[in-house]
Coordinates of C-alpha atoms in Angstrom, one line a residue:
T640 CA 26.5 6.8 23.8
E641 CA 27.4 8.9 21.1
T642 CA 31.0 9.1 19.9
E643 CA 32.8 11.5 17.1
S644 CA 31.8 9.7 14.2
S645 CA 30.0 6.5 16.1
W646 CA 28.1 4.6 18.6
N647 CA 29.4 2.7 21.8
F648 CA 26.7 0.2 22.8
T649 CA 26.4 -1.6 26.4
C650 CA 24.2 -5.0 25.7
Q651 CA 22.6 -6.8 28.5
H652 CA 24.3 -10.1 27.8
G653 CA 27.6 -8.2 27.2
P654 CA 30.4 -7.2 24.7
E655 CA 29.8 -10.7 22.5
E656 CA 26.0 -9.4 22.6
C657 CA 26.9 -6.6 20.7
V658 CA 29.0 -7.7 18.4
G659 CA 26.2 -10.4 17.2
N660 CA 23.8 -7.3 17.2
K661 CA 25.9 -5.6 14.6
V662 CA 26.4 -8.6 12.7
Q663 CA 22.9 -9.2 12.2
A664 CA 22.4 -5.2 11.7
C665 CA 25.2 -5.7 9.0
V666 CA 23.6 -9.1 7.3
L667 CA 20.2 -6.9 7.0
N668 CA 22.0 -4.1 5.1
Q669 CA 24.1 -6.8 2.7
V670 CA 21.4 -9.5 2.4
P671 CA 18.4 -7.4 0.5
E672 CA 15.9 -10.7 0.3
P673 CA 14.0 -11.9 3.1
E674 CA 14.1 -15.5 1.7
E675 CA 17.7 -15.3 2.9
Y676 CA 17.8 -12.9 5.5
V677 CA 15.4 -14.5 7.5
P678 CA 16.9 -18.1 7.7
M679 CA 20.4 -16.1 8.2
I680 CA 19.3 -14.2 10.9
N681 CA 17.7 -17.4 12.5
C682 CA 20.8 -19.3 11.9
L683 CA 23.1 -16.4 14.1
M684 CA 20.6 -16.6 16.4
D685 CA 21.2 -20.3 17.0
S686 CA 25.3 -19.5 16.8
R687 CA 27.7 -19.7 19.8
G688 CA 29.9 -16.6 19.5
A689 CA 30.0 -14.2 16.9
E690 CA 33.1 -14.3 15.6
N691 CA 32.6 -17.1 13.1
A692 CA 28.7 -17.3 12.7
A693 CA 28.4 -15.1 9.6
A694 CA 30.9 -17.4 7.7
D695 CA 29.1 -20.7 9.1
C696 CA 25.9 -19.4 8.4
L697 CA 26.6 -18.0 5.2
A698 CA 28.0 -21.5 4.3
D699 CA 25.4 -23.5 5.3
L700 CA 22.6 -21.6 3.9
D701 CA 24.7 -21.3 0.4
I702 CA 24.0 -17.4 0.5
S703 CA 26.2 -15.5 -1.7
T704 CA 24.7 -12.3 -1.9
T705 CA 27.8 -10.9 0.7
T706 CA 31.0 -12.4 2.2
A707 CA 31.7 -13.3 5.8
E708 CA 34.6 -10.6 5.4
E709 CA 32.2 -7.8 4.4
V710 CA 29.8 -9.0 7.3
N711 CA 32.6 -9.0 9.8
E712 CA 34.2 -5.5 8.3
C713 CA 30.8 -4.1 8.5
A714 CA 30.4 -5.3 12.0
N715 CA 33.8 -4.0 13.5
S716 CA 33.5 -0.6 12.0
D717 CA 31.5 2.5 12.6
E718 CA 29.1 1.4 9.7
G719 CA 27.8 -1.4 12.0
S720 CA 27.5 0.9 14.7
N721 CA 25.5 3.4 13.0
L722 CA 23.5 0.6 11.4
L723 CA 22.4 -0.8 15.2
H724 CA 21.8 2.6 16.1
E725 CA 19.6 3.0 13.5
Y726 CA 17.6 0.2 14.6
G727 CA 17.4 1.1 17.9
I728 CA 15.8 4.1 17.1
E729 CA 13.4 2.2 14.9
T730 CA 12.8 0.0 18.1
K731 CA 12.1 2.9 20.7
N732 CA 9.8 4.3 18.0
L733 CA 7.6 1.1 17.4
D734 CA 4.1 1.4 17.4
P735 CA 2.8 -0.2 19.8
K736 CA 5.5 0.1 22.0
L737 CA 7.8 -3.2 22.6
Y738 CA 6.9 -4.6 25.7
F739 CA 8.4 -8.1 25.2
V740 CA 11.2 -9.8 23.6
P741 CA 11.4 -11.3 20.8
W742 CA 9.2 -8.7 19.3
I743 CA 8.3 -9.6 15.6
L744 CA 7.0 -7.3 12.6
F745 CA 5.5 -8.9 9.6
N746 CA 6.2 -6.8 6.6
D747 CA 6.8 -3.5 9.1
V748 CA 3.3 -4.2 11.2
F749 CA 3.1 -5.9 14.3
D750 CA 0.3 -8.5 14.1
N751 CA -0.8 -10.0 17.7
D752 CA -2.1 -13.1 16.3
S753 CA 1.1 -14.1 13.9
W754 CA 3.4 -12.7 17.0
Q755 CA 1.4 -14.9 19.4
A756 CA 2.0 -18.3 16.9
G757 CA 5.6 -17.1 16.1
L758 CA 6.7 -17.7 19.7
D759 CA 5.8 -20.9 19.3
D760 CA 7.0 -21.7 15.9
L761 CA 8.0 -18.9 13.7
R762 CA 9.4 -20.7 11.0
E763 CA 5.7 -22.2 10.4
V764 CA 4.4 -18.6 10.5
L765 CA 6.5 -17.7 8.2
C766 CA 6.6 -20.4 5.6
N767 CA 2.3 -20.4 5.7
K768 CA 2.0 -17.1 5.7
F769 CA 5.0 -14.9 4.2
L770 CA 7.3 -17.2 2.4
A771 CA 5.0 -19.9 0.8
G772 CA 6.8 -21.6 -2.0
S773 CA 10.5 -20.6 -0.7
S774 CA 13.2 -23.2 -1.0
K775 CA 14.0 -22.5 2.4
C776 CA 10.5 -23.8 3.9

């Protein structure tokens, strides 16, 4: 729901999921390179609890593009809510329409074969098709 300057969210798995979603939205806004944000989002998704996840993942992956303080400040502000709302609009406007989660776009395009393979081994799909030669692979 819209508030005066931001948005309030209700997430399927509760308030902690909403915080985690905002953390991810902020990471995507602050970390511009796929070679960094793809493993970062993967790390965040594997984390238990959003509170320390950014700090732990940034340290584990040796990412210095942003800091945990910047990510958490964003996630706990109107900026994080507004970023998450923008991603919500993007999701609502997907073509083809989202009918399953996770729904994965590759370079902003839905590719059914890559999506199906990614459900089994996303790292393999990314490293073989999109991030060949990356130190993260």
